[in-house]
Every structure is written in C-alpha cells, then in structure tokens.
CSV table of C-alpha atoms in Angstrom, one decimal:
chain,number,residue,atom,x,y,z
A,28,UNK,CA,-29.8,3.4,-8.0
A,29,UNK,CA,-27.8,2.2,-11.1
A,30,UNK,CA,-24.2,1.3,-10.9
A,31,UNK,CA,-21.6,3.6,-12.4
A,32,UNK,CA,-19.9,2.6,-15.7
A,33,UNK,CA,-17.4,-0.2,-15.2
A,34,UNK,CA,-14.4,2.0,-16.2
A,35,UNK,CA,-15.3,4.6,-13.4
A,36,UNK,CA,-15.8,1.7,-10.9
A,37,UNK,CA,-12.4,0.3,-11.8
A,38,UNK,CA,-10.8,3.8,-11.3
A,39,UNK,CA,-12.4,4.1,-7.9
A,40,UNK,CA,-11.2,0.7,-6.9
A,41,UNK,CA,-7.6,1.7,-7.7
A,42,UNK,CA,-7.9,5.0,-5.7
A,43,UNK,CA,-9.6,3.4,-2.7
A,44,UNK,CA,-7.1,0.5,-2.6
A,45,UNK,CA,-4.2,3.0,-2.5
A,46,UNK,CA,-5.7,5.6,-0.2
A,47,UNK,CA,-8.1,3.9,2.3
A,48,UNK,CA,-7.8,1.3,5.0
A,49,UNK,CA,-9.3,-1.7,3.2
A,50,UNK,CA,-7.4,-4.5,5.0
A,51,UNK,CA,-9.7,-6.8,6.8
A,52,UNK,CA,-10.1,-6.0,10.5
A,53,UNK,CA,-9.9,-8.6,13.3
A,54,UNK,CA,-8.7,-11.3,10.9
A,55,UNK,CA,-5.3,-12.3,9.6
A,56,UNK,CA,-3.8,-14.6,7.0
A,57,UNK,CA,-2.9,-17.1,9.7
A,58,UNK,CA,0.6,-17.3,8.3
A,59,UNK,CA,1.9,-15.6,11.4
A,60,UNK,CA,0.9,-18.8,13.3
A,61,UNK,CA,3.7,-20.7,11.5
A,62,UNK,CA,7.4,-20.3,11.8
A,63,UNK,CA,10.5,-21.9,10.2
A,64,UNK,CA,12.9,-23.9,12.3
A,65,UNK,CA,16.3,-22.2,11.6
A,66,UNK,CA,19.0,-24.5,10.3
A,67,UNK,CA,22.3,-23.0,11.4
A,68,UNK,CA,24.3,-25.1,8.9
A,69,UNK,CA,22.2,-25.3,5.7
A,70,UNK,CA,24.9,-27.2,3.7
A,71,UNK,CA,24.1,-25.1,0.6
A,72,UNK,CA,25.8,-22.5,-1.5
A,73,UNK,CA,23.4,-19.5,-1.5
A,74,UNK,CA,24.3,-18.7,-5.1
A,75,UNK,CA,23.1,-22.1,-6.2
A,76,UNK,CA,19.5,-21.8,-4.9
A,77,UNK,CA,17.0,-22.8,-7.6
A,78,UNK,CA,13.7,-20.9,-7.5
A,79,UNK,CA,12.4,-22.1,-10.8
A,80,UNK,CA,9.1,-23.8,-11.2
A,81,UNK,CA,6.5,-24.4,-14.0
A,82,UNK,CA,2.9,-23.3,-14.4
A,83,UNK,CA,0.5,-23.9,-17.3
A,84,UNK,CA,3.3,-25.6,-19.3
A,85,UNK,CA,5.7,-22.6,-19.0
A,86,UNK,CA,8.8,-22.1,-17.0
A,87,UNK,CA,8.9,-19.5,-14.2
A,88,UNK,CA,12.0,-18.1,-12.6
A,89,UNK,CA,10.3,-17.8,-9.3
A,90,UNK,CA,7.1,-19.4,-7.8
A,91,UNK,CA,5.2,-16.1,-7.9
A,92,UNK,CA,2.1,-14.7,-9.6
A,93,UNK,CA,0.8,-11.2,-9.8
A,94,UNK,CA,-2.8,-11.5,-8.6
A,95,UNK,CA,-5.7,-10.1,-10.7
A,96,UNK,CA,-6.0,-6.4,-10.0
A,97,UNK,CA,-7.1,-4.0,-12.7
A,98,UNK,CA,-8.0,-3.1,-16.3
A,99,UNK,CA,-10.5,-1.1,-18.2
A,100,UNK,CA,-9.2,2.5,-17.6
A,101,UNK,CA,-6.3,4.6,-19.0
A,102,UNK,CA,-4.6,4.4,-15.6
A,103,UNK,CA,-4.9,0.6,-15.5
A,104,UNK,CA,-3.2,0.5,-18.9
A,105,UNK,CA,-0.1,2.0,-17.4
A,106,UNK,CA,-0.3,-0.3,-14.4
A,107,UNK,CA,-0.8,-3.4,-16.4
A,108,UNK,CA,2.0,-2.4,-18.8
A,109,UNK,CA,4.4,-2.1,-15.8
A,110,UNK,CA,3.2,-5.4,-14.4
A,111,UNK,CA,3.7,-7.2,-17.7
A,112,UNK,CA,7.1,-5.7,-18.4
A,113,UNK,CA,8.6,-6.6,-15.0
A,114,UNK,CA,6.8,-9.9,-14.8
A,115,UNK,CA,8.4,-10.9,-18.1
A,116,UNK,CA,11.8,-9.7,-16.9
A,117,UNK,CA,11.7,-11.4,-13.5
A,118,UNK,CA,9.8,-14.5,-14.6
A,119,UNK,CA,6.6,-14.1,-12.7
A,120,UNK,CA,3.1,-15.3,-13.9
A,121,UNK,CA,0.6,-12.5,-14.5
A,122,UNK,CA,-3.2,-12.6,-13.9
A,123,UNK,CA,-5.2,-9.8,-15.4
A,124,UNK,CA,-8.1,-7.9,-13.8
A,125,UNK,CA,-11.7,-8.8,-14.8
A,126,UNK,CA,-12.0,-8.6,-18.5
A,127,UNK,CA,-15.7,-8.1,-18.6
A,128,UNK,CA,-15.0,-4.4,-19.2
A,129,UNK,CA,-13.2,-5.3,-22.4
A,130,UNK,CA,-16.2,-7.1,-23.9
A,131,UNK,CA,-18.7,-4.5,-22.9
A,132,UNK,CA,-16.6,-1.6,-24.1
A,133,UNK,CA,-14.1,-2.5,-26.8
A,134,UNK,CA,-12.2,0.8,-26.3
A,135,UNK,CA,-10.9,-0.6,-23.0
A,136,UNK,CA,-9.6,-3.9,-24.6
A,137,UNK,CA,-6.1,-2.4,-25.0
A,138,UNK,CA,-5.7,-2.1,-21.2
A,139,UNK,CA,-5.7,-5.9,-21.1
A,140,UNK,CA,-3.6,-6.6,-24.2
A,141,UNK,CA,-0.1,-6.9,-22.7
A,142,UNK,CA,1.1,-10.1,-24.4
A,143,UNK,CA,3.5,-8.1,-26.5
A,144,UNK,CA,5.3,-7.0,-23.3
A,145,UNK,CA,5.2,-10.5,-21.8
A,146,UNK,CA,5.6,-13.0,-24.6
A,147,UNK,CA,7.0,-15.9,-22.6
A,148,UNK,CA,5.3,-16.0,-19.2
A,149,UNK,CA,1.8,-17.4,-18.3
A,150,UNK,CA,-0.9,-14.8,-18.6
A,151,UNK,CA,-4.3,-15.6,-17.0
A,152,UNK,CA,-7.5,-13.8,-18.2
A,153,UNK,CA,-10.2,-13.2,-15.5
A,154,UNK,CA,-14.0,-13.1,-15.4
A,155,UNK,CA,-16.5,-13.0,-12.5
A,156,UNK,CA,-18.0,-16.5,-12.3
A,157,UNK,CA,-21.4,-14.9,-11.5
A,158,UNK,CA,-21.4,-13.4,-15.1
A,159,UNK,CA,-22.2,-17.0,-16.3
A,160,UNK,CA,-25.7,-16.2,-14.9
A,161,UNK,CA,-25.9,-12.9,-16.7
A,162,UNK,CA,-25.4,-13.6,-20.3
A,163,UNK,CA,-21.8,-14.9,-20.5
A,164,UNK,CA,-21.0,-18.4,-21.7
A,165,UNK,CA,-18.6,-20.5,-23.7
A,166,UNK,CA,-18.4,-18.1,-26.6
A,167,UNK,CA,-17.8,-15.0,-24.5
A,168,UNK,CA,-15.1,-16.8,-22.7
A,169,UNK,CA,-13.5,-17.7,-26.0
A,170,UNK,CA,-13.6,-14.1,-27.0
A,171,UNK,CA,-11.8,-13.1,-23.8
A,172,UNK,CA,-9.0,-15.6,-24.4
A,173,UNK,CA,-8.6,-14.4,-28.0
A,174,UNK,CA,-8.6,-10.7,-26.9
A,175,UNK,CA,-6.0,-11.2,-24.2
A,176,UNK,CA,-4.0,-14.1,-25.8
A,177,UNK,CA,-4.1,-15.7,-22.4
A,178,UNK,CA,-2.9,-19.2,-21.4
A,179,UNK,CA,-5.8,-19.8,-19.1
A,180,UNK,CA,-9.0,-18.3,-17.7
A,181,UNK,CA,-9.8,-17.9,-14.0
A,182,UNK,CA,-13.3,-17.3,-12.7
A,183,UNK,CA,-13.4,-15.2,-9.6
A,184,UNK,CA,-15.9,-15.6,-6.8
A,185,UNK,CA,-16.9,-12.4,-5.0
A,186,UNK,CA,-20.4,-13.0,-3.5
A,187,UNK,CA,-20.1,-10.6,-0.6
A,188,UNK,CA,-18.7,-7.8,-2.8
A,189,UNK,CA,-21.6,-8.1,-5.2
A,190,UNK,CA,-24.1,-7.6,-2.4
A,191,UNK,CA,-22.4,-4.3,-1.3
A,192,UNK,CA,-21.7,-3.1,-4.8
A,193,UNK,CA,-24.4,-0.9,-6.2
A,194,UNK,CA,-26.2,-2.8,-8.9
A,195,UNK,CA,-24.2,-5.9,-8.0
A,196,UNK,CA,-25.0,-9.3,-9.6
A,197,UNK,CA,-26.1,-11.6,-6.8
A,198,UNK,CA,-27.5,-14.7,-8.5
A,199,UNK,CA,-24.9,-17.3,-7.7
A,200,UNK,CA,-27.3,-20.2,-8.2
A,201,UNK,CA,-26.3,-23.1,-10.4
A,202,UNK,CA,-22.8,-21.8,-11.1
A,203,UNK,CA,-21.1,-25.1,-10.3
A,204,UNK,CA,-22.8,-26.7,-13.3
A,205,UNK,CA,-21.8,-23.8,-15.6
A,206,UNK,CA,-18.2,-24.0,-14.4
A,207,UNK,CA,-18.3,-27.7,-15.2
A,208,UNK,CA,-19.5,-26.9,-18.7
A,209,UNK,CA,-16.7,-24.4,-19.3
A,210,UNK,CA,-14.1,-26.9,-18.1
A,211,UNK,CA,-15.3,-29.5,-20.7
A,212,UNK,CA,-16.0,-27.0,-23.5
A,213,UNK,CA,-12.9,-24.9,-23.6
A,214,UNK,CA,-9.5,-26.2,-24.7
A,215,UNK,CA,-7.6,-24.0,-22.2
A,216,UNK,CA,-7.1,-24.5,-18.4
A,217,UNK,CA,-9.9,-23.1,-16.2
A,218,UNK,CA,-9.1,-21.9,-12.7
A,219,UNK,CA,-11.3,-20.6,-9.9
A,220,UNK,CA,-10.3,-18.0,-7.4
A,221,UNK,CA,-11.7,-16.1,-4.5
A,222,UNK,CA,-11.1,-12.3,-4.1
A,223,UNK,CA,-10.1,-12.3,-0.4
A,224,UNK,CA,-12.5,-14.4,1.7
A,225,UNK,CA,-11.1,-17.8,0.9
A,226,UNK,CA,-12.1,-21.1,-0.6
A,227,UNK,CA,-13.2,-23.7,1.9
A,228,UNK,CA,-11.7,-27.2,1.6
A,229,UNK,CA,-15.1,-28.7,0.7
A,230,UNK,CA,-15.5,-26.4,-2.3
A,231,UNK,CA,-11.9,-27.0,-3.3
A,232,UNK,CA,-12.6,-30.8,-3.3
A,233,UNK,CA,-15.6,-30.3,-5.6
A,234,UNK,CA,-13.8,-28.1,-8.0
A,235,UNK,CA,-10.8,-30.4,-8.2
A,236,UNK,CA,-13.1,-33.4,-9.0
A,237,UNK,CA,-14.9,-31.2,-11.6
A,238,UNK,CA,-11.7,-30.7,-13.5
A,239,UNK,CA,-10.7,-27.2,-12.6
A,240,UNK,CA,-7.0,-26.9,-13.4
A,241,UNK,CA,-6.0,-24.6,-10.6
A,242,UNK,CA,-7.4,-23.0,-7.5
A,243,UNK,CA,-6.4,-19.6,-6.1
A,244,UNK,CA,-7.6,-19.8,-2.5
A,245,UNK,CA,-7.3,-16.0,-2.0
A,246,UNK,CA,-7.9,-16.1,1.7
A,247,UNK,CA,-8.7,-13.5,4.3
A,248,UNK,CA,-6.1,-11.2,5.9
A,249,UNK,CA,-5.5,-8.9,3.0
A,250,UNK,CA,-7.8,-6.7,1.0
A,251,UNK,CA,-11.5,-6.8,2.1
A,252,UNK,CA,-13.6,-6.0,-0.9
A,253,UNK,CA,-16.6,-5.3,1.3
A,254,UNK,CA,-14.5,-2.5,2.7
A,255,UNK,CA,-13.6,-1.3,-0.8
A,256,UNK,CA,-17.2,-1.2,-1.8
A,257,UNK,CA,-18.2,0.4,1.5
A,258,UNK,CA,-16.0,3.4,0.6
A,259,UNK,CA,-17.8,3.6,-2.8
A,260,UNK,CA,-21.3,3.5,-1.4
A,261,UNK,CA,-23.5,6.5,-0.5
A,262,UNK,CA,-26.1,4.3,1.1
A,263,UNK,CA,-25.8,4.4,5.0
A,264,UNK,CA,-27.5,1.0,5.4
A,265,UNK,CA,-25.1,-0.7,2.9
A,266,UNK,CA,-22.1,1.0,4.5
A,267,UNK,CA,-23.1,-0.1,8.0
A,268,UNK,CA,-23.6,-3.7,6.8
A,269,UNK,CA,-20.3,-3.7,5.0
A,270,UNK,CA,-18.4,-2.5,8.1
A,271,UNK,CA,-19.5,-5.5,10.1
A,272,UNK,CA,-18.0,-7.8,7.5
A,273,UNK,CA,-14.5,-6.4,7.6
A,274,UNK,CA,-13.4,-9.5,9.5
A,275,UNK,CA,-15.2,-12.0,7.3
A,276,UNK,CA,-13.5,-14.9,5.6
A,277,UNK,CA,-11.2,-17.9,6.0
A,278,UNK,CA,-7.5,-17.2,6.8
A,279,UNK,CA,-5.2,-17.8,3.8
A,280,UNK,CA,-3.1,-20.4,5.7
A,281,UNK,CA,-6.2,-22.5,6.5
A,282,UNK,CA,-7.3,-22.3,2.9
A,283,UNK,CA,-4.0,-23.6,1.7
A,284,UNK,CA,-4.0,-26.5,4.1
A,285,UNK,CA,-7.6,-27.3,3.4
A,286,UNK,CA,-7.3,-27.3,-0.4
A,287,UNK,CA,-4.1,-29.4,-0.3
A,288,UNK,CA,-5.9,-32.1,1.7
A,289,UNK,CA,-7.7,-33.3,-1.4
A,290,UNK,CA,-4.9,-33.4,-3.9
A,291,UNK,CA,-1.2,-33.6,-4.1
A,292,UNK,CA,-1.1,-33.0,-7.8
A,293,UNK,CA,-3.5,-30.0,-8.5
A,294,UNK,CA,-2.1,-26.5,-8.6
A,295,UNK,CA,-2.9,-24.4,-5.6
A,296,UNK,CA,-2.1,-20.7,-5.6
A,297,UNK,CA,-1.9,-18.9,-2.3
A,298,UNK,CA,-2.9,-15.3,-2.3
A,299,UNK,CA,-4.7,-13.1,0.2
A,300,UNK,CA,-2.7,-10.7,2.3
A,301,UNK,CA,0.8,-12.1,1.3
A,302,UNK,CA,3.1,-9.1,1.3
A,303,UNK,CA,6.6,-10.3,1.4
A,304,UNK,CA,8.9,-13.2,0.5
A,305,UNK,CA,8.9,-14.8,4.0
A,306,UNK,CA,5.1,-15.0,4.0
A,307,UNK,CA,5.3,-16.5,0.5
A,308,UNK,CA,7.8,-19.1,1.7
A,309,UNK,CA,5.4,-20.1,4.5
A,310,UNK,CA,2.6,-20.4,1.9
A,311,UNK,CA,4.7,-22.6,-0.3
A,312,UNK,CA,5.9,-24.6,2.7
A,313,UNK,CA,2.2,-25.3,3.6
A,314,UNK,CA,1.7,-26.8,0.1
A,315,UNK,CA,1.0,-24.0,-2.3
A,316,UNK,CA,2.6,-24.1,-5.8
A,317,UNK,CA,2.6,-20.4,-6.3
A,318,UNK,CA,2.3,-17.3,-4.1
A,319,UNK,CA,0.2,-14.4,-5.3
A,320,UNK,CA,0.9,-10.7,-4.7
A,321,UNK,CA,-1.8,-8.0,-5.3
A,322,UNK,CA,-2.3,-4.8,-3.4
A,323,UNK,CA,1.0,-5.1,-1.7
A,324,UNK,CA,2.7,-4.3,-5.1
A,325,UNK,CA,0.0,-1.9,-6.5
A,326,UNK,CA,1.7,1.3,-5.3
A,327,UNK,CA,4.9,0.4,-7.0
A,328,UNK,CA,3.1,-0.6,-10.2
A,329,UNK,CA,1.4,2.8,-10.2
A,330,UNK,CA,4.7,4.7,-9.7
A,331,UNK,CA,7.0,3.1,-12.3
A,332,UNK,CA,8.5,-0.1,-13.7
A,333,UNK,CA,11.7,0.7,-11.8
A,334,UNK,CA,9.9,0.8,-8.5
A,335,UNK,CA,8.1,-2.4,-9.3
A,336,UNK,CA,11.4,-4.1,-10.3
A,337,UNK,CA,12.9,-3.2,-6.9
A,338,UNK,CA,9.8,-4.5,-5.0
A,339,UNK,CA,10.1,-7.8,-6.9
A,340,UNK,CA,13.8,-8.1,-6.1
A,341,UNK,CA,13.2,-7.5,-2.4
A,342,UNK,CA,10.5,-10.2,-2.4
A,343,UNK,CA,12.7,-12.7,-4.3
A,344,UNK,CA,15.6,-12.1,-1.9
A,345,UNK,CA,13.4,-12.7,1.1
A,346,UNK,CA,12.2,-16.0,-0.3
A,347,UNK,CA,15.8,-17.0,-1.0
A,348,UNK,CA,16.9,-16.1,2.6
A,349,UNK,CA,14.0,-18.2,4.0
A,350,UNK,CA,15.1,-21.1,1.9
A,351,UNK,CA,18.7,-20.8,2.8
A,352,UNK,CA,17.7,-20.5,6.5
A,353,UNK,CA,16.1,-24.0,6.4
A,354,UNK,CA,18.5,-25.6,4.0
A,355,UNK,CA,16.0,-25.9,1.1
A,356,UNK,CA,17.9,-25.8,-2.2
A,357,UNK,CA,14.9,-25.6,-4.5
A,358,UNK,CA,11.1,-25.1,-4.5
A,359,UNK,CA,10.4,-28.8,-4.2
A,360,UNK,CA,12.4,-29.0,-1.0
A,361,UNK,CA,10.7,-25.9,0.3
A,362,UNK,CA,7.2,-27.4,-0.3
A,363,UNK,CA,8.2,-30.6,1.4
A,364,UNK,CA,10.1,-29.0,4.3
A,365,UNK,CA,9.8,-30.5,7.8
A,366,UNK,CA,11.0,-27.3,9.2
A,367,UNK,CA,7.8,-25.3,9.0
A,368,UNK,CA,5.8,-25.7,12.3
A,369,UNK,CA,2.7,-24.2,13.8
A,370,UNK,CA,3.6,-22.2,16.9
C-alpha cells in the first residue's frame, strides 16, 4: 500500500495529536523523580529575575524553544504563523516541522516561510535524517535553509515511526557518516533531535565529537509517534505491533543527564513531554540549555495567537516561580543549582 500524500499525512498528524490519546503509556519523562529544595528566604527581588539566554548567536528572552511540529498544509500555515508571531513577541526560539514537504511540493513552501513574522529569533529548519539515504544531500539541505531563512538545520531521528508509517523509509544504515559530511559541508549549525524516544548518552557522545552543534534529546514521556501512526494505519498487524511500543523509549530526564555527561559546553535541548514551566525548570536544572514545548501548546496554537500568548505567559511565570523558590536569579544559577535533588 502506498503512503498518502505528505500534506494529507501532516493534516492527519495534527488531528490525531489533538483528538487521540498519543501519550506514551507506562513511561514518563522521569522529571517527576526530581524535586527542588524550597528556599524560604531566596534573597532576591522577584521583579529582577533574569530569564535571558543565547542560542545560535541570538538573544532569547527565555530559555524556551517551540519544538518541531508541523508544516505543509493550509492549517499548518495558520499554526506556524501563530507560533512565529508569539515566539517573536515573547523571545522564544522556533523549530519548524519537517521541510521535506516544501521541497517535494513547492506550493506548500509558504507554510514554512515565517521569517517575516519572526525577524529576530532563532529559527531552525527540520529534515528527517533518514532522507539522506533517499536522495537528499548537501544541496537539498542548502535549499531548505534558503527557503526558510533558518539559522540552523536539525535532523530528526524517527526510526520506530518510519516502521509503523505506511510506506515509511526504514534504511537508517550509514547515516552517521552522512551527518558528518553535512556538518563539514554546510556553513550553518547542524543539530540532531529525536521525536520522542530519546537519545542515549553513547550516541550523544558520538554526535558531539562529530561536530553537531546541538542535540535535542526529545525523550519519552510525551507524544509517542508509534501511537500517532497506529491511529493512521488500517493494517491490524501494524496496529497491534505499534500498541506494544507505546511505552518505548528513554525518559527525558535520563537523556538530559546522559547527554550532559560528555560535554559542559555543547547545547542540549530538553524536550519530550515537558508541559509546564516547573518541568522546564527541572530540565534546565539537570543541565539542559533550553526546554522545548510541542504538543502541550498545539491546541492553543490552533485556536489563536491570543490563546498561545496566554499559554506562554503561564509557562514563563511557572519558571520564574521555581527560580524564585530556590533563590536562582538567572538561568546560569538555575542550571548550576544544588537545590534539585532526586527523590
């Protein structure tokens, strides 16, 4: 059976993510295993807390990034426009959904072209790493960067999803070498991210040594893409197989700790099931540079820019409350805090 057009698949991904239970079962982010030690006297003025940080040479008002979600459909144009508008206003970084659709159907390119709405923040283009084994190379990646006016390119790893997806691309052989070639051939930063099953510490070490500029660990505990594809499949064998993998992956907290073991300097992004500012604070406290939000803000992004703005403001206030509660006046102090302990 042939896979449906990419645009239809992307539309189904949005619908399923909003309407179905696609959170991994029997597995969590692991962030609930950590708690902050409350400091009753923080010796800070709450109004003076500094949440700023930098990423890809640009200043962010907060250490947050919108994780790669969508693109390639009319509906995703509205979503990405809302995301870009509010990300620019609130000073978040923005990662786009997979831009493969834009190269294979130029009519969908506009759904990824949001730089005019977000002129100052970092924007990251996105491509499935496996596409490097299916006709994509340095020139195609350059076209993606030109099309999106992005500051960096992230290659996503989604091996389990590709197995469940009808017509999925499952040849992941030799990708490390091809990622290495990209890192040395392109004059923009290259990152690598998972889609919700996590990056193990060993792979993180290899990628860092290879010259990858940032790693988004995207651990388990949030969206399970085997579950998403299960809802799209009409094949009972595929659906049965996917259901068993609803608890697959490495918890986000473990991924952060594992990736940080090998480098104090490289950028680690924590995503995968992070849904509020307190969880983000824990991720930063464990050593992440940025915390990523995806499906937890999708509904607001679909509804309106105003709803999305309100969601951002809640998350930002939660982060500030956590920082104030442990006496961390800025993000550097949060990332080095001695007041985050494992229960």
